[in-house]
CSV table of C-alpha atoms in Angstrom, one decimal:
chain,number,residue,atom,x,y,z
A,1,MET,CA,23.3,-7.8,16.9
A,2,GLU,CA,21.1,-6.6,19.7
A,3,LEU,CA,19.1,-3.7,18.4
A,4,LYS,CA,19.2,-0.7,20.8
A,5,THR,CA,18.6,2.3,18.5
A,6,LEU,CA,17.1,2.6,15.0
A,7,ASP,CA,16.6,5.6,12.8
A,8,ILE,CA,14.4,5.5,9.7
A,9,PHE,CA,14.6,8.3,7.1
A,10,CYS,CA,11.8,9.0,4.7
A,11,GLU,CA,11.7,11.7,2.0
A,12,ILE,CA,8.1,12.4,1.1
A,13,ILE,CA,7.5,13.7,-2.4
A,14,ASP,CA,3.8,13.9,-3.3
A,15,ASN,CA,2.0,10.9,-2.1
A,16,TYR,CA,1.1,8.9,1.1
A,17,GLY,CA,2.7,5.6,0.1
A,18,ASP,CA,6.2,6.2,1.3
A,19,ILE,CA,5.3,7.6,4.7
A,20,GLY,CA,2.6,4.9,4.9
A,21,VAL,CA,5.2,2.1,4.6
A,22,VAL,CA,7.6,3.8,7.0
A,23,TYR,CA,4.9,4.5,9.6
A,24,ARG,CA,3.9,0.8,9.4
A,25,VAL,CA,7.5,-0.5,9.7
A,26,ALA,CA,8.3,1.8,12.6
A,27,LYS,CA,5.2,0.6,14.5
A,28,GLU,CA,6.0,-3.0,14.0
A,29,ILE,CA,9.7,-2.7,14.9
A,30,LYS,CA,8.7,-0.9,18.1
A,31,LYS,CA,6.2,-3.7,18.9
A,32,ILE,CA,9.0,-6.2,18.6
A,33,TYR,CA,11.8,-4.2,20.3
A,34,LYS,CA,9.8,-2.5,23.1
A,35,ASP,CA,12.9,-1.1,24.8
A,36,SER,CA,14.7,0.1,21.7
A,37,ILE,CA,14.8,3.8,20.7
A,38,ILE,CA,13.0,4.2,17.3
A,39,ARG,CA,13.1,7.5,15.5
A,40,VAL,CA,11.6,8.5,12.2
A,41,PHE,CA,13.0,11.5,10.3
A,42,ILE,CA,10.7,13.0,7.6
A,43,ASN,CA,11.3,16.0,5.3
A,44,ARG,CA,7.7,17.3,5.7
A,45,LYS,CA,4.7,16.7,7.9
A,46,GLU,CA,1.6,17.3,5.7
A,47,GLU,CA,1.1,13.6,4.7
A,48,PHE,CA,2.0,12.2,8.1
A,49,LEU,CA,-0.6,14.5,9.7
A,50,LYS,CA,-3.3,13.0,7.5
A,51,ILE,CA,-2.5,9.3,8.0
A,52,ASN,CA,-1.9,9.5,11.7
A,53,SER,CA,-4.7,11.2,13.7
A,54,LYS,CA,-2.4,11.5,16.8
A,55,ALA,CA,0.2,13.5,15.0
A,56,GLN,CA,0.6,17.3,15.6
A,57,ASP,CA,2.0,20.0,13.4
A,58,ILE,CA,5.3,20.2,15.3
A,59,ASP,CA,8.8,19.3,14.3
A,60,TYR,CA,9.6,16.9,17.2
A,61,GLN,CA,7.0,14.5,18.8
A,62,GLU,CA,6.6,11.1,20.4
A,63,ILE,CA,3.7,8.9,19.4
A,64,ASP,CA,3.3,5.5,20.9
A,65,GLY,CA,6.9,5.3,21.9
A,66,ILE,CA,8.3,6.4,18.5
A,67,TYR,CA,9.9,9.8,17.9
A,68,TYR,CA,8.9,11.6,14.7
A,69,ILE,CA,11.4,14.4,13.8
A,70,THR,CA,11.6,16.7,10.8
A,71,PHE,CA,14.7,17.2,8.7
A,72,ASP,CA,14.6,20.9,9.7
A,73,TYR,CA,14.7,20.0,13.4
A,74,LEU,CA,17.6,17.6,12.7
A,75,LEU,CA,19.6,20.2,10.9
A,76,LYS,CA,19.0,22.8,13.6
A,77,ASN,CA,19.9,20.4,16.4
A,78,ILE,CA,22.5,18.2,14.9
A,79,GLU,CA,25.0,18.9,17.7
A,80,LYS,CA,22.9,17.1,20.2
A,81,ILE,CA,21.5,14.3,17.9
A,82,ASP,CA,23.7,11.2,17.6
A,83,SER,CA,23.3,8.7,14.8
A,84,SER,CA,21.7,5.4,15.6
A,85,GLN,CA,23.1,1.9,15.6
A,86,VAL,CA,21.0,0.8,12.6
A,87,ILE,CA,19.7,3.2,9.9
A,88,ILE,CA,17.0,2.5,7.4
A,89,GLU,CA,17.1,4.6,4.3
A,90,ALA,CA,13.7,4.3,2.8
A,91,PHE,CA,13.5,4.2,-1.0
A,92,GLY,CA,16.9,5.7,-1.6
A,93,CYS,CA,16.1,9.0,0.1
A,94,ASN,CA,18.7,11.6,0.7
A,95,ILE,CA,19.8,11.5,4.3
A,96,PRO,CA,21.3,14.9,5.4
A,97,GLU,CA,25.1,14.8,5.2
A,98,VAL,CA,25.6,16.3,8.6
A,99,TYR,CA,23.9,13.2,10.0
A,100,MET,CA,25.8,10.9,7.8
A,101,GLU,CA,29.2,12.3,8.9
A,102,LYS,CA,28.3,11.0,12.3
A,103,ALA,CA,26.9,7.7,11.0
A,104,TYR,CA,30.1,6.9,9.1
A,105,ILE,CA,32.0,6.7,12.4
A,106,SER,CA,29.4,5.6,15.0
A,107,SER,CA,26.7,3.5,13.2
A,108,ASP,CA,27.0,-0.2,12.3
A,109,LEU,CA,24.5,-0.8,9.5
A,110,LEU,CA,22.7,1.2,6.8
A,111,ILE,CA,19.8,-0.7,5.2
A,112,ASN,CA,18.5,0.7,1.9
A,113,LEU,CA,14.9,-0.4,1.9
A,114,GLU,CA,13.8,-0.3,-1.7
A,115,TYR,CA,10.4,-0.1,-3.4
A,116,LEU,CA,8.4,-3.3,-3.8
A,117,SER,CA,9.1,-5.1,-7.0
A,118,ALA,CA,8.0,-8.4,-8.6
A,119,GLU,CA,10.7,-8.6,-11.1
A,120,ASP,CA,13.1,-11.6,-11.0
A,121,TRP,CA,16.3,-9.6,-10.9
A,122,ILE,CA,15.6,-8.4,-7.3
A,123,GLU,CA,16.4,-11.8,-5.9
A,124,ASP,CA,20.0,-11.3,-7.0
A,125,PHE,CA,20.3,-7.9,-5.4
A,126,HIS,CA,18.6,-8.6,-2.1
A,127,LEU,CA,21.0,-8.3,0.8
A,128,GLN,CA,23.9,-7.3,-1.5
A,129,SER,CA,26.3,-4.8,0.0
A,130,SER,CA,27.4,-1.5,-1.4
A,131,PRO,CA,30.7,0.2,-0.5
A,132,ILE,CA,30.5,3.4,1.4
A,133,GLY,CA,34.2,4.1,1.6
A,134,LYS,CA,34.0,5.9,5.0
A,135,GLY,CA,34.3,4.6,8.5
A,136,LYS,CA,32.9,1.3,9.7
A,137,LEU,CA,29.4,1.8,8.3
A,138,LYS,CA,28.1,-0.9,5.9
A,139,LYS,CA,25.3,-0.5,3.4
A,140,ILE,CA,22.9,-3.3,2.5
A,141,PHE,CA,20.1,-3.4,-0.1
A,142,PHE,CA,16.9,-4.8,1.2
A,143,MET,CA,14.6,-5.7,-1.7
A,144,PRO,CA,10.9,-6.3,-1.0
A,145,GLY,CA,9.2,-8.8,-3.3
A,146,PHE,CA,6.8,-11.8,-3.7
A,147,THR,CA,9.2,-14.7,-3.3
A,148,GLU,CA,11.1,-16.3,-0.5
A,149,LYS,CA,14.4,-15.2,-1.9
A,150,THR,CA,13.4,-11.5,-1.6
A,151,GLY,CA,12.8,-9.2,1.3
A,152,GLY,CA,9.1,-10.1,1.2
A,153,ILE,CA,6.1,-7.8,1.9
A,154,ILE,CA,5.0,-6.0,5.0
A,155,ALA,CA,2.6,-8.4,6.7
A,156,ASP,CA,2.7,-6.6,10.0
A,157,SER,CA,0.9,-8.1,13.0
A,158,ASN,CA,-0.9,-4.8,13.7
A,159,PHE,CA,-2.7,-5.1,10.3
A,160,LEU,CA,-3.3,-8.9,10.5
A,161,ASP,CA,-4.8,-8.4,14.0
A,162,ARG,CA,-7.0,-5.7,12.5
A,163,CYS,CA,-8.1,-8.0,9.7
A,164,LYS,CA,-9.1,-10.7,12.2
A,165,ASP,CA,-11.0,-8.2,14.4
A,166,VAL,CA,-13.0,-6.8,11.5
A,167,CYS,CA,-13.9,-10.3,10.2
A,168,GLU,CA,-15.0,-11.4,13.7
A,169,ASN,CA,-17.0,-8.2,14.3
A,170,LYS,CA,-18.3,-7.4,10.8
A,171,LYS,CA,-21.6,-5.9,12.0
A,172,ILE,CA,-19.8,-3.4,14.3
A,173,TYR,CA,-17.6,-2.2,11.4
A,174,GLN,CA,-20.5,-2.1,8.9
A,175,ASP,CA,-22.3,0.2,11.4
A,176,LYS,CA,-19.1,2.3,11.7
A,177,TYR,CA,-18.4,2.8,8.0
A,178,LEU,CA,-21.5,1.6,5.9
A,179,LYS,CA,-24.5,2.5,8.1
A,180,ASP,CA,-26.1,4.7,5.4
A,181,ILE,CA,-26.2,1.9,2.9
A,182,ILE,CA,-29.8,0.5,2.9
A,183,HIS,CA,-30.2,-3.3,2.5
A,184,ILE,CA,-26.5,-3.7,2.4
A,185,GLU,CA,-26.8,-7.5,2.5
A,186,ASP,CA,-28.3,-7.5,-1.0
A,187,LYS,CA,-25.6,-5.3,-2.5
A,188,ILE,CA,-22.0,-5.5,-3.6
A,189,VAL,CA,-19.9,-2.9,-1.8
A,190,GLY,CA,-16.3,-2.0,-2.6
A,191,THR,CA,-13.7,0.8,-2.5
A,192,ILE,CA,-11.9,2.4,-5.5
A,193,PHE,CA,-8.6,4.2,-5.0
A,194,SER,CA,-6.9,5.0,-8.3
A,195,TYR,CA,-4.9,7.4,-10.4
A,196,GLU,CA,-6.7,9.3,-13.2
A,197,LYS,CA,-9.1,6.8,-14.8
A,198,ASN,CA,-11.9,6.7,-17.3
A,199,PHE,CA,-14.6,4.6,-15.5
A,200,GLU,CA,-17.0,4.4,-18.4
A,201,PRO,CA,-16.3,0.6,-19.0
A,202,LEU,CA,-16.7,-0.1,-15.3
A,203,PHE,CA,-20.1,1.7,-15.0
A,204,ARG,CA,-21.2,0.0,-18.2
A,205,ASP,CA,-20.5,-3.5,-16.9
A,206,LEU,CA,-21.8,-2.9,-13.4
A,207,ASN,CA,-25.2,-1.9,-14.7
A,208,LYS,CA,-25.4,-5.3,-16.4
A,209,LEU,CA,-25.2,-7.1,-13.1
A,210,ASP,CA,-28.3,-8.6,-11.4
A,211,ARG,CA,-27.4,-6.9,-8.1
A,212,GLU,CA,-27.0,-3.2,-7.1
A,213,ILE,CA,-23.5,-2.0,-6.2
A,214,VAL,CA,-22.1,0.6,-4.0
A,215,ILE,CA,-18.7,2.2,-4.7
A,216,LEU,CA,-16.8,4.1,-2.1
A,217,ALA,CA,-14.7,6.5,-4.1
A,218,LEU,CA,-11.4,7.3,-2.2
A,219,GLY,CA,-8.8,9.9,-3.0
A,220,GLU,CA,-8.9,13.1,-5.0
A,221,LYS,CA,-7.9,11.5,-8.4
A,222,THR,CA,-10.5,8.8,-8.2
A,223,GLN,CA,-13.2,11.3,-7.2
A,224,ASP,CA,-12.3,13.8,-9.9
A,225,SER,CA,-12.3,11.1,-12.6
A,226,MET,CA,-15.8,10.0,-11.5
A,227,ARG,CA,-17.2,13.5,-11.3
A,228,LYS,CA,-16.0,14.2,-14.8
A,229,PHE,CA,-17.8,11.0,-16.0
A,230,PHE,CA,-21.0,12.1,-14.2
A,231,LYS,CA,-20.8,15.5,-15.7
A,232,LYS,CA,-20.4,14.1,-19.2
A,233,ASN,CA,-23.4,11.8,-18.7
A,234,SER,CA,-25.6,14.5,-17.0
A,235,VAL,CA,-25.7,12.7,-13.7
A,236,GLU,CA,-26.2,15.0,-10.7
A,237,VAL,CA,-24.1,14.6,-7.6
A,238,PHE,CA,-26.1,15.3,-4.4
A,239,GLY,CA,-23.7,16.1,-1.6
A,240,ASN,CA,-21.3,13.3,-1.5
A,241,LYS,CA,-23.5,10.8,-3.4
A,242,ALA,CA,-24.4,10.0,-7.0
A,243,ARG,CA,-26.5,7.3,-8.7
A,244,TYR,CA,-26.0,5.9,-12.1
A,245,GLY,CA,-28.4,3.1,-12.9
A,246,LYS,CA,-27.8,0.3,-10.4
A,247,ILE,CA,-24.7,2.0,-9.1
A,248,GLU,CA,-24.5,4.2,-6.1
A,249,VAL,CA,-21.2,6.2,-5.6
A,250,ILE,CA,-20.3,7.7,-2.3
A,251,PHE,CA,-17.4,10.2,-2.3
A,252,TYR,CA,-15.7,9.1,0.9
A,253,GLN,CA,-13.8,11.4,3.2
A,254,PHE,CA,-10.0,11.0,3.8
A,255,LEU,CA,-9.2,8.2,6.2
A,256,ASN,CA,-6.2,7.8,8.4
A,257,GLN,CA,-4.2,4.6,8.0
A,258,GLU,CA,-6.0,2.5,10.7
A,259,GLU,CA,-9.5,3.6,9.4
A,260,TYR,CA,-8.6,2.7,5.8
A,261,GLU,CA,-7.4,-0.7,7.0
A,262,GLU,CA,-10.7,-1.4,8.7
A,263,LEU,CA,-12.7,-0.2,5.7
A,264,ILE,CA,-11.0,-2.4,3.1
A,265,ASN,CA,-11.6,-5.4,5.4
A,266,VAL,CA,-15.4,-4.9,5.7
A,267,VAL,CA,-16.2,-4.4,2.0
A,268,ASP,CA,-16.5,-7.0,-0.7
A,269,PHE,CA,-13.7,-5.8,-3.1
A,270,ASN,CA,-11.0,-3.2,-3.3
A,271,PHE,CA,-9.5,-1.4,-6.3
A,272,VAL,CA,-6.2,0.2,-5.1
A,273,ARG,CA,-3.2,2.1,-6.3
A,274,GLY,CA,0.5,2.4,-5.4
A,275,GLU,CA,2.4,0.0,-3.1
A,276,ASP,CA,1.2,0.3,0.5
A,277,SER,CA,-2.6,0.2,-0.4
A,278,PHE,CA,-1.9,-2.7,-2.8
A,279,ILE,CA,-0.3,-4.9,-0.2
A,280,ARG,CA,-3.1,-4.1,2.3
A,281,ALA,CA,-5.6,-5.2,-0.3
A,282,VAL,CA,-3.6,-8.4,-1.0
A,283,LEU,CA,-3.5,-9.2,2.8
A,284,THR,CA,-7.3,-8.9,3.1
A,285,GLY,CA,-7.6,-12.0,0.9
A,286,LYS,CA,-10.5,-10.2,-0.9
A,287,PRO,CA,-10.9,-9.6,-4.7
A,288,TYR,CA,-8.8,-6.6,-5.8
A,289,LEU,CA,-7.4,-4.7,-8.8
A,290,TRP,CA,-4.1,-2.9,-8.7
A,291,HIS,CA,-3.6,0.4,-10.5
A,292,ILE,CA,0.1,0.8,-10.9
A,293,TYR,CA,1.8,4.2,-11.2
A,294,CYS,CA,2.3,4.9,-14.9
A,295,GLN,CA,5.9,5.0,-16.0
A,296,GLU,CA,7.8,5.8,-19.2
A,297,GLU,CA,8.3,3.1,-21.8
A,298,LEU,CA,5.5,1.1,-20.1
A,299,ALA,CA,7.8,0.1,-17.3
A,300,HIS,CA,4.8,-0.3,-15.0
A,301,MET,CA,3.5,-3.1,-17.3
A,302,ASP,CA,6.8,-5.0,-16.7
A,303,LYS,CA,6.1,-4.7,-12.9
A,304,LEU,CA,2.6,-6.0,-13.5
A,305,GLU,CA,3.9,-8.9,-15.5
A,306,GLY,CA,6.3,-9.7,-12.7
A,307,PHE,CA,3.5,-9.7,-10.1
A,308,LEU,CA,1.1,-11.8,-12.2
A,309,ASP,CA,3.9,-14.3,-12.7
A,310,LYS,CA,4.5,-14.7,-8.9
A,311,TYR,CA,0.8,-14.8,-8.3
A,312,LYS,CA,0.2,-17.6,-10.8
A,313,ARG,CA,3.0,-19.7,-9.3
A,314,VAL,CA,1.1,-20.0,-6.0
A,315,ILE,CA,-2.6,-20.2,-6.9
A,316,ASP,CA,-4.5,-23.1,-8.5
A,317,LYS,CA,-2.6,-23.6,-11.8
A,318,GLU,CA,-5.4,-25.8,-13.2
A,319,ASP,CA,-8.0,-23.0,-13.2
A,320,ASN,CA,-7.1,-21.7,-16.7
A,321,ILE,CA,-10.3,-19.7,-17.1
A,322,PHE,CA,-9.7,-17.8,-13.9
A,323,ILE,CA,-6.0,-17.1,-14.8
A,324,GLU,CA,-6.8,-16.0,-18.3
A,325,ASN,CA,-9.6,-13.6,-17.3
A,326,ILE,CA,-7.8,-12.1,-14.3
A,327,GLU,CA,-4.6,-11.6,-16.2
A,328,LYS,CA,-6.4,-9.9,-19.0
A,329,LEU,CA,-8.3,-7.6,-16.7
A,330,PHE,CA,-5.2,-6.5,-14.8
A,331,LYS,CA,-3.4,-5.7,-18.0
A,332,ASP,CA,-6.3,-3.9,-19.6
A,333,TYR,CA,-6.9,-1.9,-16.4
A,334,ASN,CA,-3.3,-0.7,-16.3
A,335,PHE,CA,-2.4,-0.2,-20.0
A,336,ARG,CA,-1.7,3.5,-20.6
A,337,ARG,CA,1.2,5.6,-21.7
A,338,GLU,CA,0.3,8.4,-19.3
A,339,ASN,CA,-2.3,9.1,-16.6
A,340,ASN,CA,-5.3,10.5,-18.4
A,341,LEU,CA,-9.0,9.8,-19.0
A,342,GLU,CA,-8.6,7.9,-22.2
A,343,ILE,CA,-11.1,5.0,-22.3
A,344,GLY,CA,-9.6,1.6,-21.8
A,345,LYS,CA,-10.5,-1.9,-23.2
A,346,GLU,CA,-11.2,-3.6,-19.9
A,347,ASP,CA,-14.3,-5.7,-19.3
A,348,TYR,CA,-15.2,-6.2,-15.6
A,349,THR,CA,-17.9,-8.8,-16.1
A,350,TYR,CA,-15.9,-11.8,-15.1
A,351,PHE,CA,-14.5,-10.1,-12.0
A,352,PHE,CA,-17.9,-9.1,-10.6
A,353,THR,CA,-19.6,-12.4,-11.4
A,354,ASN,CA,-16.8,-14.5,-9.9
A,355,LEU,CA,-16.0,-12.7,-6.6
A,356,GLU,CA,-16.1,-15.9,-4.6
A,357,ASN,CA,-13.6,-17.8,-6.7
A,358,ILE,CA,-11.3,-14.7,-7.0
A,359,GLY,CA,-11.4,-14.4,-3.2
A,360,LYS,CA,-10.5,-18.1,-2.8
A,361,ASN,CA,-7.4,-17.8,-5.0
A,362,ASN,CA,-6.4,-14.5,-3.3
A,363,ARG,CA,-6.5,-16.1,0.1
A,364,VAL,CA,-4.2,-18.8,-1.1
A,365,PHE,CA,-1.7,-16.2,-2.3
A,366,ARG,CA,-2.2,-14.1,0.9
A,367,ASP,CA,-1.4,-17.1,3.2
A,368,PHE,CA,1.7,-17.9,1.2
A,369,LEU,CA,3.0,-14.3,1.6
A,370,ILE,CA,2.3,-14.2,5.3
A,371,GLN,CA,4.0,-17.6,6.0
A,372,LYS,CA,6.9,-17.3,3.6
A,373,CYS,CA,7.5,-13.7,2.6
A,374,ASN,CA,7.0,-11.6,5.8
A,375,LEU,CA,9.3,-8.6,5.4
A,376,ILE,CA,9.2,-7.7,9.1
A,377,ASN,CA,10.4,-11.2,10.1
A,378,LYS,CA,13.1,-11.2,7.5
A,379,LEU,CA,14.3,-7.7,8.6
A,380,LYS,CA,14.3,-8.8,12.2
A,381,TYR,CA,16.3,-12.0,11.4
A,382,PHE,CA,18.8,-10.1,9.3
A,383,ILE,CA,19.5,-7.4,11.9
A,384,GLU,CA,19.8,-9.9,14.8
A,385,LYS,CA,22.1,-12.2,12.7
A,386,TYR,CA,24.3,-9.3,11.6
């Protein structure tokens, strides 16, 4: 199939992850298919306005050749909006039925782009079809994952180019984001972006290191959790900074998507949450920890088990000490039955005293994903073959 028109639908609930993924996919597809018409339909604008500095608070706009349209605008102007040749339904969202009535007749392919998962069963469901029962439209499930038999992960060229640029011009980006850190060459600097978390074990272990550390606290939930720790321990916060022993914490302002991508490439480590930020951290090849969204019946721990299994298949299987310590930290960092400030059992000592070895293994895993599990390449191949 020659792709001429593509519509992506995204239903934003209460986070930046969904629109972050959609924004990234749209940009990459437009880069590949320069002459194709790409439209992104979103149910609300607030999150998009924050991750894209070019976005305006209007219902219909063109940014870098891509049209961003609200559901409200679509419903009010459905008479003059035709359905596209290919439709991407992001994360099982609800596409307005007035649009679908046109799509059943005029569109060729509906791709249900699902959430990232590391569980084995997704290999069996990837590229499976689902009956629609109307018109000529066919629905296909596209299952992102960490193996060659899945839909892969979004290793978009825009991000990979940005990684290379930051690495080759590190001083420029240090001046851009970290200029207030004195003697940065002697310190460990990293970002933390999490759900609610009790950071007492982290601060305990960081103060045992023989180096000072700077934490860039990102996101409201991370910052609130840290402020509560400081209040409990009678630590004063001056402006956007606080100091606790050897640790300096900087409460960082909100960054758009491109700025965040630059920042995580210039620091030494990244603690991240959700899906999109996690994959960005993986693709840096730097040390990272993943805070998974807490689910009922500890379902998030099953996801973590799946990821660790895929990770261990690729890295040095003889490094038993590394595997044992990293696996334990990931599990302890994530074990909880609800998002709260209950203190965990994690010990961060191994992580911060073995950053070089962790980075070495992470780069092996990153290179495998880029070469064998690139979602954009897989999506392009499937559409063109269809």
